């Protein structure tokens, strides 16, 4: 039913950051999101929210992954899981989703903390975070808890 | 810099629901997500999580919105805001993002509660919800709090 469909997106801006390599995973680092001038009106009022979701294109990944299963963070001591059970970049549609703190807005530039995206990454959408977006009583699997004890950032 | 880029996505499945019209906004209703057979391996292990994010295509919206500003829920007593300060469907890239409760998995079908998507909606991605996705101390604007007191569901 959906096989024939193709969905076309256009970036609304891009990420600017000095962080490189694994530094982008450091949740304390700040980045900028530069909104394309044609969309600058669309951020009006976003500063009423302290946190936003950033949807971005994992553009260092090209083509469709050959495998649909991964070990979280490539660790073979952790279970082999479907990609939709993880936050791996190797997804059929490599869209990244990260909750960030919105520190400020200057013209068409948003300053955010905690965005794990590389310099130049295409941004697809911004959504304000509200209390429908959280589940305080959420259950996560053991492998997630184990990884989280060891490091910080998404699995 | 990003103007020339075009990003192409392919649905990974679709929504099946009996809810119609405004019924889809009822956070207590259940829906199914039918994963295309080519991706069925990719959901293995997703049932370790109680909650997942669903990214879907707001395919009842066609073309680019002519305006980049909206009143939340069309209410003129609330401020006129940029679309990125709201969860309106009228976005440059109409991707929906909803946190749902994962009630069960049966073969390539996920049963979820709280998905505000119409029957037949194309699903683009599924991501497990974890504790990096929430901000308990988040600040939201007054208009959001006002709307939330009156109704339930995203603004």
PDB file of N, CA and C in Angstrom, chain A residues 2-3 6-10 12 36 38 41-42 44 46-51 57 68-69 82-87 91 93 95 99 124-136 138-141 144 148 152-154, chain B residues 2-3 6-10 12 36 38 41-42 44 46-51 57 68-69 82-87 91 93 95 99 124-136 138-141 144 148 152-154:
ATOM      1  N   UNK A   2       1.976   1.201   0.720  1.00  0.00           N
ATOM      2  CA  UNK A   2       2.781   2.421   0.812  1.00  0.00           C
ATOM      3  C   UNK A   2       4.028   2.346  -0.079  1.00  0.00           C
ATOM      4  N   UNK A   3       4.200   1.217  -0.751  1.00  0.00           N
ATOM      5  CA  UNK A   3       5.457   0.998  -1.461  1.00  0.00           C
ATOM      6  C   UNK A   3       5.740   2.018  -2.559  1.00  0.00           C
ATOM      7  N   UNK A   6       6.742   8.181  -2.363  1.00  0.00           N
ATOM      8  CA  UNK A   6       8.022   8.800  -2.079  1.00  0.00           C
ATOM      9  C   UNK A   6       7.716  10.159  -1.468  1.00  0.00           C
ATOM     10  N   UNK A   7       8.381  10.454  -0.377  1.00  0.00           N
ATOM     11  CA  UNK A   7       8.116  11.689   0.337  1.00  0.00           C
ATOM     12  C   UNK A   7       9.341  12.573   0.208  1.00  0.00           C
ATOM     13  N   UNK A   8       9.133  13.797  -0.170  1.00  0.00           N
ATOM     14  CA  UNK A   8      10.271  14.688  -0.420  1.00  0.00           C
ATOM     15  C   UNK A   8      10.285  15.806   0.612  1.00  0.00           C
ATOM     16  N   UNK A   9      11.446  15.972   1.233  1.00  0.00           N
ATOM     17  CA  UNK A   9      11.617  17.010   2.251  1.00  0.00           C
ATOM     18  C   UNK A   9      12.650  18.021   1.777  1.00  0.00           C
ATOM     19  N   UNK A  10      12.589  19.169   2.417  1.00  0.00           N
ATOM     20  CA  UNK A  10      13.557  20.214   2.107  1.00  0.00           C
ATOM     21  C   UNK A  10      14.094  20.753   3.429  1.00  0.00           C
ATOM     22  N   UNK A  12      15.191  23.117   6.418  1.00  0.00           N
ATOM     23  CA  UNK A  12      14.741  24.456   6.822  1.00  0.00           C
ATOM     24  C   UNK A  12      15.886  25.264   7.412  1.00  0.00           C
ATOM     25  N   UNK A  36      17.012  29.000   7.570  1.00  0.00           N
ATOM     26  CA  UNK A  36      17.062  29.647   6.251  1.00  0.00           C
ATOM     27  C   UNK A  36      16.160  30.882   6.259  1.00  0.00           C
ATOM     28  N   UNK A  38      14.125  32.201   4.330  1.00  0.00           N
ATOM     29  CA  UNK A  38      12.719  32.088   3.904  1.00  0.00           C
ATOM     30  C   UNK A  38      11.809  31.574   5.023  1.00  0.00           C
ATOM     31  N   UNK A  41      10.439  33.788   9.764  1.00  0.00           N
ATOM     32  CA  UNK A  41       9.186  34.139  10.470  1.00  0.00           C
ATOM     33  C   UNK A  41       8.640  32.974  11.297  1.00  0.00           C
ATOM     34  N   UNK A  42       8.973  31.766  10.871  1.00  0.00           N
ATOM     35  CA  UNK A  42       8.356  30.574  11.466  1.00  0.00           C
ATOM     36  C   UNK A  42       8.873  30.248  12.858  1.00  0.00           C
ATOM     37  N   UNK A  44       9.016  32.616  15.244  1.00  0.00           N
ATOM     38  CA  UNK A  44       8.490  33.617  16.183  1.00  0.00           C
ATOM     39  C   UNK A  44       7.715  32.953  17.314  1.00  0.00           C
ATOM     40  N   UNK A  46       8.977  30.859  19.503  1.00  0.00           N
ATOM     41  CA  UNK A  46       9.561  29.584  19.948  1.00  0.00           C
ATOM     42  C   UNK A  46      10.290  29.756  21.283  1.00  0.00           C
ATOM     43  N   UNK A  47      10.739  30.997  21.550  1.00  0.00           N
ATOM     44  CA  UNK A  47      11.463  31.253  22.797  1.00  0.00           C
ATOM     45  C   UNK A  47      10.553  31.235  24.030  1.00  0.00           C
ATOM     46  N   UNK A  48       9.270  31.017  23.842  1.00  0.00           N
ATOM     47  CA  UNK A  48       8.384  30.788  24.981  1.00  0.00           C
ATOM     48  C   UNK A  48       8.593  29.418  25.609  1.00  0.00           C
ATOM     49  N   UNK A  49       9.287  28.561  24.878  1.00  0.00           N
ATOM     50  CA  UNK A  49       9.557  27.201  25.358  1.00  0.00           C
ATOM     51  C   UNK A  49      11.027  27.081  25.757  1.00  0.00           C
ATOM     52  N   UNK A  50      11.285  26.371  26.835  1.00  0.00           N
ATOM     53  CA  UNK A  50      12.670  26.177  27.273  1.00  0.00           C
ATOM     54  C   UNK A  50      13.344  25.031  26.521  1.00  0.00           C
ATOM     55  N   UNK A  51      12.539  24.110  25.979  1.00  0.00           N
ATOM     56  CA  UNK A  51      13.092  22.919  25.313  1.00  0.00           C
ATOM     57  C   UNK A  51      12.372  22.693  23.991  1.00  0.00           C
ATOM     58  N   UNK A  57      18.595  15.611   9.535  1.00  0.00           N
ATOM     59  CA  UNK A  57      18.925  14.562   8.587  1.00  0.00           C
ATOM     60  C   UNK A  57      20.306  14.013   8.901  1.00  0.00           C
ATOM     61  N   UNK A  68      18.982  -4.742   9.078  1.00  0.00           N
ATOM     62  CA  UNK A  68      17.907  -4.121   9.857  1.00  0.00           C
ATOM     63  C   UNK A  68      18.114  -4.349  11.343  1.00  0.00           C
ATOM     64  N   UNK A  69      19.263  -4.968  11.698  1.00  0.00           N
ATOM     65  CA  UNK A  69      19.549  -5.226  13.105  1.00  0.00           C
ATOM     66  C   UNK A  69      20.927  -4.710  13.474  1.00  0.00           C
ATOM     67  N   UNK A  82      16.421  -5.029  16.503  1.00  0.00           N
ATOM     68  CA  UNK A  82      15.943  -4.298  15.334  1.00  0.00           C
ATOM     69  C   UNK A  82      16.307  -2.826  15.449  1.00  0.00           C
ATOM     70  N   UNK A  83      16.566  -2.198  14.320  1.00  0.00           N
ATOM     71  CA  UNK A  83      16.993  -0.787  14.369  1.00  0.00           C
ATOM     72  C   UNK A  83      15.952   0.114  15.023  1.00  0.00           C
ATOM     73  N   UNK A  84      14.657  -0.238  14.932  1.00  0.00           N
ATOM     74  CA  UNK A  84      13.622   0.607  15.548  1.00  0.00           C
ATOM     75  C   UNK A  84      13.578   0.463  17.077  1.00  0.00           C
ATOM     76  N   UNK A  85      14.307  -0.503  17.617  1.00  0.00           N
ATOM     77  CA  UNK A  85      14.424  -0.640  19.067  1.00  0.00           C
ATOM     78  C   UNK A  85      15.622   0.143  19.598  1.00  0.00           C
ATOM     79  N   UNK A  86      16.325   0.847  18.714  1.00  0.00           N
ATOM     80  CA  UNK A  86      17.516   1.617  19.098  1.00  0.00           C
ATOM     81  C   UNK A  86      17.451   3.006  18.458  1.00  0.00           C
ATOM     82  N   UNK A  87      18.440   3.833  18.790  1.00  0.00           N
ATOM     83  CA  UNK A  87      18.520   5.160  18.176  1.00  0.00           C
ATOM     84  C   UNK A  87      19.653   5.200  17.149  1.00  0.00           C
ATOM     85  N   UNK A  91      19.003   3.710   9.952  1.00  0.00           N
ATOM     86  CA  UNK A  91      17.558   3.516   9.923  1.00  0.00           C
ATOM     87  C   UNK A  91      17.086   3.648   8.479  1.00  0.00           C
ATOM     88  N   UNK A  93      14.765   5.486   7.274  1.00  0.00           N
ATOM     89  CA  UNK A  93      14.708   6.938   7.042  1.00  0.00           C
ATOM     90  C   UNK A  93      15.557   7.598   8.117  1.00  0.00           C
ATOM     91  N   UNK A  95      16.331   9.942  10.075  1.00  0.00           N
ATOM     92  CA  UNK A  95      15.968  11.207  10.708  1.00  0.00           C
ATOM     93  C   UNK A  95      16.443  11.149  12.157  1.00  0.00           C
ATOM     94  N   UNK A  99      16.041  16.069  21.867  1.00  0.00           N
ATOM     95  CA  UNK A  99      15.495  17.114  22.727  1.00  0.00           C
ATOM     96  C   UNK A  99      16.643  18.005  23.174  1.00  0.00           C
ATOM     97  N   UNK A 124      15.369  19.592   9.646  1.00  0.00           N
ATOM     98  CA  UNK A 124      14.110  19.363   8.927  1.00  0.00           C
ATOM     99  C   UNK A 124      12.907  19.996   9.607  1.00  0.00           C
ATOM    100  N   UNK A 125      12.931  20.040  10.932  1.00  0.00           N
ATOM    101  CA  UNK A 125      11.772  20.559  11.654  1.00  0.00           C
ATOM    102  C   UNK A 125      12.195  20.885  13.079  1.00  0.00           C
ATOM    103  N   UNK A 126      11.456  21.777  13.705  1.00  0.00           N
ATOM    104  CA  UNK A 126      11.605  22.107  15.124  1.00  0.00           C
ATOM    105  C   UNK A 126      10.220  22.003  15.730  1.00  0.00           C
ATOM    106  N   UNK A 127      10.147  21.398  16.915  1.00  0.00           N
ATOM    107  CA  UNK A 127       8.855  21.286  17.583  1.00  0.00           C
ATOM    108  C   UNK A 127       9.034  21.647  19.047  1.00  0.00           C
ATOM    109  N   UNK A 128       8.147  22.481  19.565  1.00  0.00           N
ATOM    110  CA  UNK A 128       8.258  22.814  20.982  1.00  0.00           C
ATOM    111  C   UNK A 128       7.961  21.591  21.836  1.00  0.00           C
ATOM    112  N   UNK A 129       8.707  21.446  22.922  1.00  0.00           N
ATOM    113  CA  UNK A 129       8.499  20.339  23.860  1.00  0.00           C
ATOM    114  C   UNK A 129       7.432  20.743  24.864  1.00  0.00           C
ATOM    115  N   UNK A 130       6.464  19.850  25.073  1.00  0.00           N
ATOM    116  CA  UNK A 130       5.487  20.094  26.126  1.00  0.00           C
ATOM    117  C   UNK A 130       5.250  18.806  26.906  1.00  0.00           C
ATOM    118  N   UNK A 131       4.343  18.870  27.876  1.00  0.00           N
ATOM    119  CA  UNK A 131       4.229  17.766  28.821  1.00  0.00           C
ATOM    120  C   UNK A 131       3.502  16.535  28.280  1.00  0.00           C
ATOM    121  N   UNK A 132       3.013  16.616  27.033  1.00  0.00           N
ATOM    122  CA  UNK A 132       2.503  15.413  26.373  1.00  0.00           C
ATOM    123  C   UNK A 132       3.636  14.573  25.800  1.00  0.00           C
ATOM    124  N   UNK A 133       4.839  15.131  25.800  1.00  0.00           N
ATOM    125  CA  UNK A 133       5.980  14.456  25.180  1.00  0.00           C
ATOM    126  C   UNK A 133       6.789  13.646  26.165  1.00  0.00           C
ATOM    127  N   UNK A 134       6.322  13.522  27.397  1.00  0.00           N
ATOM    128  CA  UNK A 134       7.123  12.767  28.345  1.00  0.00           C
ATOM    129  C   UNK A 134       6.312  11.714  29.080  1.00  0.00           C
ATOM    130  N   UNK A 135       7.011  10.686  29.501  1.00  0.00           N
ATOM    131  CA  UNK A 135       6.394   9.579  30.224  1.00  0.00           C
ATOM    132  C   UNK A 135       7.315   9.296  31.403  1.00  0.00           C
ATOM    133  N   UNK A 136       6.940   9.831  32.558  1.00  0.00           N
ATOM    134  CA  UNK A 136       7.830   9.720  33.719  1.00  0.00           C
ATOM    135  C   UNK A 136       7.959   8.283  34.202  1.00  0.00           C
ATOM    136  N   UNK A 138       8.076   5.632  32.312  1.00  0.00           N
ATOM    137  CA  UNK A 138       8.452   4.764  31.190  1.00  0.00           C
ATOM    138  C   UNK A 138       9.326   3.592  31.647  1.00  0.00           C
ATOM    139  N   UNK A 139       9.156   2.480  30.972  1.00  0.00           N
ATOM    140  CA  UNK A 139       9.987   1.303  31.194  1.00  0.00           C
ATOM    141  C   UNK A 139      10.971   1.204  30.034  1.00  0.00           C
ATOM    142  N   UNK A 140      12.236   0.951  30.367  1.00  0.00           N
ATOM    143  CA  UNK A 140      13.267   0.765  29.344  1.00  0.00           C
ATOM    144  C   UNK A 140      13.934  -0.584  29.604  1.00  0.00           C
ATOM    145  N   UNK A 141      14.535  -1.188  28.582  1.00  0.00           N
ATOM    146  CA  UNK A 141      15.132  -2.506  28.792  1.00  0.00           C
ATOM    147  C   UNK A 141      16.453  -2.446  29.573  1.00  0.00           C
ATOM    148  N   UNK A 144      19.561  -0.872  27.983  1.00  0.00           N
ATOM    149  CA  UNK A 144      19.588   0.591  27.958  1.00  0.00           C
ATOM    150  C   UNK A 144      20.113   1.129  29.288  1.00  0.00           C
ATOM    151  N   UNK A 148      23.450   3.304  29.884  1.00  0.00           N
ATOM    152  CA  UNK A 148      23.283   4.632  30.443  1.00  0.00           C
ATOM    153  C   UNK A 148      24.111   4.831  31.702  1.00  0.00           C
ATOM    154  N   UNK A 152      26.854   8.722  28.784  1.00  0.00           N
ATOM    155  CA  UNK A 152      25.656   9.542  28.654  1.00  0.00           C
ATOM    156  C   UNK A 152      25.347   9.725  27.172  1.00  0.00           C
ATOM    157  N   UNK A 153      24.110  10.039  26.877  1.00  0.00           N
ATOM    158  CA  UNK A 153      23.688  10.226  25.485  1.00  0.00           C
ATOM    159  C   UNK A 153      22.862   9.055  25.017  1.00  0.00           C
ATOM    160  N   UNK A 154      22.282   9.194  23.851  1.00  0.00           N
ATOM    161  CA  UNK A 154      21.366   8.192  23.320  1.00  0.00           C
ATOM    162  C   UNK A 154      22.065   6.918  22.875  1.00  0.00           C
TER     163      UNK A 154
ATOM    164  N   UNK B   2      21.729  24.966   1.839  1.00  0.00           N
ATOM    165  CA  UNK B   2      20.922  23.751   1.832  1.00  0.00           C
ATOM    166  C   UNK B   2      19.834  23.794   0.766  1.00  0.00           C
ATOM    167  N   UNK B   3      19.762  24.904   0.029  1.00  0.00           N
ATOM    168  CA  UNK B   3      18.625  25.093  -0.872  1.00  0.00           C
ATOM    169  C   UNK B   3      18.512  24.042  -1.963  1.00  0.00           C
ATOM    170  N   UNK B   6      17.410  17.894  -1.730  1.00  0.00           N
ATOM    171  CA  UNK B   6      16.093  17.287  -1.617  1.00  0.00           C
ATOM    172  C   UNK B   6      16.299  15.954  -0.919  1.00  0.00           C
ATOM    173  N   UNK B   7      15.479  15.697   0.072  1.00  0.00           N
ATOM    174  CA  UNK B   7      15.623  14.492   0.866  1.00  0.00           C
ATOM    175  C   UNK B   7      14.424  13.606   0.579  1.00  0.00           C
ATOM    176  N   UNK B   8      14.690  12.354   0.280  1.00  0.00           N
ATOM    177  CA  UNK B   8      13.603  11.460  -0.110  1.00  0.00           C
ATOM    178  C   UNK B   8      13.417  10.378   0.945  1.00  0.00           C
ATOM    179  N   UNK B   9      12.180  10.223   1.393  1.00  0.00           N
ATOM    180  CA  UNK B   9      11.840   9.222   2.400  1.00  0.00           C
ATOM    181  C   UNK B   9      10.893   8.203   1.802  1.00  0.00           C
ATOM    182  N   UNK B  10      10.850   7.075   2.475  1.00  0.00           N
ATOM    183  CA  UNK B  10       9.939   6.023   2.057  1.00  0.00           C
ATOM    184  C   UNK B  10       9.201   5.535   3.298  1.00  0.00           C
ATOM    185  N   UNK B  12       7.660   3.270   6.165  1.00  0.00           N
ATOM    186  CA  UNK B  12       8.042   1.948   6.686  1.00  0.00           C
ATOM    187  C   UNK B  12       6.802   1.160   7.109  1.00  0.00           C
ATOM    188  N   UNK B  36       5.664  -2.584   7.207  1.00  0.00           N
ATOM    189  CA  UNK B  36       5.821  -3.280   5.925  1.00  0.00           C
ATOM    190  C   UNK B  36       6.701  -4.511   6.127  1.00  0.00           C
ATOM    191  N   UNK B  38       9.008  -5.889   4.573  1.00  0.00           N
ATOM    192  CA  UNK B  38      10.461  -5.782   4.369  1.00  0.00           C
ATOM    193  C   UNK B  38      11.192  -5.232   5.593  1.00  0.00           C
ATOM    194  N   UNK B  41      11.792  -7.278  10.577  1.00  0.00           N
ATOM    195  CA  UNK B  41      12.920  -7.603  11.475  1.00  0.00           C
ATOM    196  C   UNK B  41      13.339  -6.409  12.334  1.00  0.00           C
ATOM    197  N   UNK B  42      13.070  -5.215  11.816  1.00  0.00           N
ATOM    198  CA  UNK B  42      13.602  -4.007  12.451  1.00  0.00           C
ATOM    199  C   UNK B  42      12.878  -3.638  13.744  1.00  0.00           C
ATOM    200  N   UNK B  44      12.355  -5.908  16.154  1.00  0.00           N
ATOM    201  CA  UNK B  44      12.716  -6.869  17.199  1.00  0.00           C
ATOM    202  C   UNK B  44      13.310  -6.177  18.431  1.00  0.00           C
ATOM    203  N   UNK B  46      11.733  -4.010  20.314  1.00  0.00           N
ATOM    204  CA  UNK B  46      11.095  -2.721  20.619  1.00  0.00           C
ATOM    205  C   UNK B  46      10.161  -2.857  21.824  1.00  0.00           C
ATOM    206  N   UNK B  47       9.682  -4.089  22.066  1.00  0.00           N
ATOM    207  CA  UNK B  47       8.762  -4.298  23.189  1.00  0.00           C
ATOM    208  C   UNK B  47       9.463  -4.245  24.549  1.00  0.00           C
ATOM    209  N   UNK B  48      10.773  -4.029  24.557  1.00  0.00           N
ATOM    210  CA  UNK B  48      11.469  -3.756  25.816  1.00  0.00           C
ATOM    211  C   UNK B  48      11.157  -2.365  26.353  1.00  0.00           C
ATOM    212  N   UNK B  49      10.596  -1.532  25.498  1.00  0.00           N
ATOM    213  CA  UNK B  49      10.259  -0.154  25.888  1.00  0.00           C
ATOM    214  C   UNK B  49       8.745  -0.023  26.046  1.00  0.00           C
ATOM    215  N   UNK B  50       8.323   0.725  27.042  1.00  0.00           N
ATOM    216  CA  UNK B  50       6.885   0.931  27.241  1.00  0.00           C
ATOM    217  C   UNK B  50       6.345   2.051  26.363  1.00  0.00           C
ATOM    218  N   UNK B  51       7.223   2.947  25.916  1.00  0.00           N
ATOM    219  CA  UNK B  51       6.790   4.110  25.142  1.00  0.00           C
ATOM    220  C   UNK B  51       7.707   4.294  23.939  1.00  0.00           C
ATOM    221  N   UNK B  57       3.809  10.881   8.460  1.00  0.00           N
ATOM    222  CA  UNK B  57       3.640  11.902   7.431  1.00  0.00           C
ATOM    223  C   UNK B  57       2.235  12.466   7.514  1.00  0.00           C
ATOM    224  N   UNK B  68       3.589  31.210   7.268  1.00  0.00           N
ATOM    225  CA  UNK B  68       4.510  30.602   8.229  1.00  0.00           C
ATOM    226  C   UNK B  68       4.079  30.889   9.651  1.00  0.00           C
ATOM    227  N   UNK B  69       2.913  31.509   9.797  1.00  0.00           N
ATOM    228  CA  UNK B  69       2.407  31.819  11.137  1.00  0.00           C
ATOM    229  C   UNK B  69       0.981  31.312  11.302  1.00  0.00           C
ATOM    230  N   UNK B  82       4.949  31.742  14.974  1.00  0.00           N
ATOM    231  CA  UNK B  82       5.594  30.982  13.915  1.00  0.00           C
ATOM    232  C   UNK B  82       5.217  29.506  14.031  1.00  0.00           C
ATOM    233  N   UNK B  83       5.136  28.819  12.891  1.00  0.00           N
ATOM    234  CA  UNK B  83       4.706  27.416  12.926  1.00  0.00           C
ATOM    235  C   UNK B  83       5.636  26.542  13.767  1.00  0.00           C
ATOM    236  N   UNK B  84       6.928  26.902  13.860  1.00  0.00           N
ATOM    237  CA  UNK B  84       7.848  26.077  14.663  1.00  0.00           C
ATOM    238  C   UNK B  84       7.654  26.272  16.175  1.00  0.00           C
ATOM    239  N   UNK B  85       6.858  27.255  16.563  1.00  0.00           N
ATOM    240  CA  UNK B  85       6.511  27.433  17.978  1.00  0.00           C
ATOM    241  C   UNK B  85       5.243  26.662  18.324  1.00  0.00           C
ATOM    242  N   UNK B  86       4.690  25.934  17.383  1.00  0.00           N
ATOM    243  CA  UNK B  86       3.451  25.172  17.594  1.00  0.00           C
ATOM    244  C   UNK B  86       3.612  23.768  17.010  1.00  0.00           C
ATOM    245  N   UNK B  87       2.576  22.938  17.228  1.00  0.00           N
ATOM    246  CA  UNK B  87       2.592  21.601  16.651  1.00  0.00           C
ATOM    247  C   UNK B  87       1.634  21.518  15.459  1.00  0.00           C
ATOM    248  N   UNK B  91       3.396  22.787   8.404  1.00  0.00           N
ATOM    249  CA  UNK B  91       4.819  22.995   8.598  1.00  0.00           C
ATOM    250  C   UNK B  91       5.507  22.811   7.255  1.00  0.00           C
ATOM    251  N   UNK B  93       7.996  20.933   6.465  1.00  0.00           N
ATOM    252  CA  UNK B  93       8.077  19.479   6.296  1.00  0.00           C
ATOM    253  C   UNK B  93       7.059  18.854   7.248  1.00  0.00           C
ATOM    254  N   UNK B  95       5.987  16.561   9.144  1.00  0.00           N
ATOM    255  CA  UNK B  95       6.248  15.319   9.872  1.00  0.00           C
ATOM    256  C   UNK B  95       5.557  15.434  11.228  1.00  0.00           C
ATOM    257  N   UNK B  99       4.424  10.841  21.048  1.00  0.00           N
ATOM    258  CA  UNK B  99       4.838   9.828  22.017  1.00  0.00           C
ATOM    259  C   UNK B  99       3.626   8.949  22.314  1.00  0.00           C
ATOM    260  N   UNK B 124       6.982   6.904   9.219  1.00  0.00           N
ATOM    261  CA  UNK B 124       8.332   7.119   8.700  1.00  0.00           C
ATOM    262  C   UNK B 124       9.418   6.518   9.571  1.00  0.00           C
ATOM    263  N   UNK B 125       9.179   6.506  10.878  1.00  0.00           N
ATOM    264  CA  UNK B 125      10.216   6.015  11.785  1.00  0.00           C
ATOM    265  C   UNK B 125       9.573   5.743  13.142  1.00  0.00           C
ATOM    266  N   UNK B 126      10.219   4.868  13.905  1.00  0.00           N
ATOM    267  CA  UNK B 126       9.843   4.586  15.286  1.00  0.00           C
ATOM    268  C   UNK B 126      11.113   4.710  16.101  1.00  0.00           C
ATOM    269  N   UNK B 127      11.006   5.360  17.257  1.00  0.00           N
ATOM    270  CA  UNK B 127      12.180   5.496  18.116  1.00  0.00           C
ATOM    271  C   UNK B 127      11.775   5.179  19.540  1.00  0.00           C
ATOM    272  N   UNK B 128      12.550   4.372  20.222  1.00  0.00           N
ATOM    273  CA  UNK B 128      12.238   4.093  21.620  1.00  0.00           C
ATOM    274  C   UNK B 128      12.399   5.359  22.465  1.00  0.00           C
ATOM    275  N   UNK B 129      11.486   5.519  23.419  1.00  0.00           N
ATOM    276  CA  UNK B 129      11.550   6.662  24.340  1.00  0.00           C
ATOM    277  C   UNK B 129      12.444   6.302  25.517  1.00  0.00           C
ATOM    278  N   UNK B 130      13.369   7.201  25.847  1.00  0.00           N
ATOM    279  CA  UNK B 130      14.171   6.999  27.050  1.00  0.00           C
ATOM    280  C   UNK B 130      14.304   8.316  27.806  1.00  0.00           C
ATOM    281  N   UNK B 131      15.039   8.287  28.896  1.00  0.00           N
ATOM    282  CA  UNK B 131      15.010   9.425  29.814  1.00  0.00           C
ATOM    283  C   UNK B 131      15.816  10.634  29.336  1.00  0.00           C
ATOM    284  N   UNK B 132      16.487  10.522  28.199  1.00  0.00           N
ATOM    285  CA  UNK B 132      17.100  11.699  27.588  1.00  0.00           C
ATOM    286  C   UNK B 132      16.066  12.506  26.809  1.00  0.00           C
ATOM    287  N   UNK B 133      14.880  11.938  26.636  1.00  0.00           N
ATOM    288  CA  UNK B 133      13.849  12.587  25.823  1.00  0.00           C
ATOM    289  C   UNK B 133      12.903  13.436  26.651  1.00  0.00           C
ATOM    290  N   UNK B 134      13.180  13.617  27.929  1.00  0.00           N
ATOM    291  CA  UNK B 134      12.241  14.393  28.708  1.00  0.00           C
ATOM    292  C   UNK B 134      12.922  15.474  29.523  1.00  0.00           C
ATOM    293  N   UNK B 135      12.179  16.506  29.808  1.00  0.00           N
ATOM    294  CA  UNK B 135      12.676  17.638  30.586  1.00  0.00           C
ATOM    295  C   UNK B 135      11.584  17.960  31.595  1.00  0.00           C
ATOM    296  N   UNK B 136      11.774  17.456  32.805  1.00  0.00           N
ATOM    297  CA  UNK B 136      10.715  17.617  33.804  1.00  0.00           C
ATOM    298  C   UNK B 136      10.523  19.068  34.212  1.00  0.00           C
ATOM    299  N   UNK B 138      10.707  21.657  32.254  1.00  0.00           N
ATOM    300  CA  UNK B 138      10.510  22.484  31.057  1.00  0.00           C
ATOM    301  C   UNK B 138       9.579  23.659  31.331  1.00  0.00           C
ATOM    302  N   UNK B 139       9.856  24.740  30.627  1.00  0.00           N
ATOM    303  CA  UNK B 139       9.005  25.931  30.682  1.00  0.00           C
ATOM    304  C   UNK B 139       8.204  25.989  29.385  1.00  0.00           C
ATOM    305  N   UNK B 140       6.917  26.246  29.503  1.00  0.00           N
ATOM    306  CA  UNK B 140       6.050  26.392  28.331  1.00  0.00           C
ATOM    307  C   UNK B 140       5.354  27.750  28.438  1.00  0.00           C
ATOM    308  N   UNK B 141       4.905  28.310  27.328  1.00  0.00           N
ATOM    309  CA  UNK B 141       4.290  29.645  27.397  1.00  0.00           C
ATOM    310  C   UNK B 141       2.872  29.598  27.964  1.00  0.00           C
ATOM    311  N   UNK B 144       0.045  27.958  25.946  1.00  0.00           N
ATOM    312  CA  UNK B 144       0.012  26.492  25.963  1.00  0.00           C
ATOM    313  C   UNK B 144      -0.724  26.004  27.221  1.00  0.00           C
ATOM    314  N   UNK B 148      -4.115  23.850  27.373  1.00  0.00           N
ATOM    315  CA  UNK B 148      -4.044  22.533  27.995  1.00  0.00           C
ATOM    316  C   UNK B 148      -5.058  22.375  29.128  1.00  0.00           C
ATOM    317  N   UNK B 152      -7.351  18.402  25.917  1.00  0.00           N
ATOM    318  CA  UNK B 152      -6.149  17.585  26.010  1.00  0.00           C
ATOM    319  C   UNK B 152      -5.612  17.357  24.608  1.00  0.00           C
ATOM    320  N   UNK B 153      -4.330  17.051  24.540  1.00  0.00           N
ATOM    321  CA  UNK B 153      -3.704  16.825  23.239  1.00  0.00           C
ATOM    322  C   UNK B 153      -2.803  17.991  22.878  1.00  0.00           C
ATOM    323  N   UNK B 154      -2.039  17.804  21.815  1.00  0.00           N
ATOM    324  CA  UNK B 154      -1.046  18.796  21.400  1.00  0.00           C
ATOM    325  C   UNK B 154      -1.659  20.044  20.808  1.00  0.00           C
TER     326      UNK B 154
END
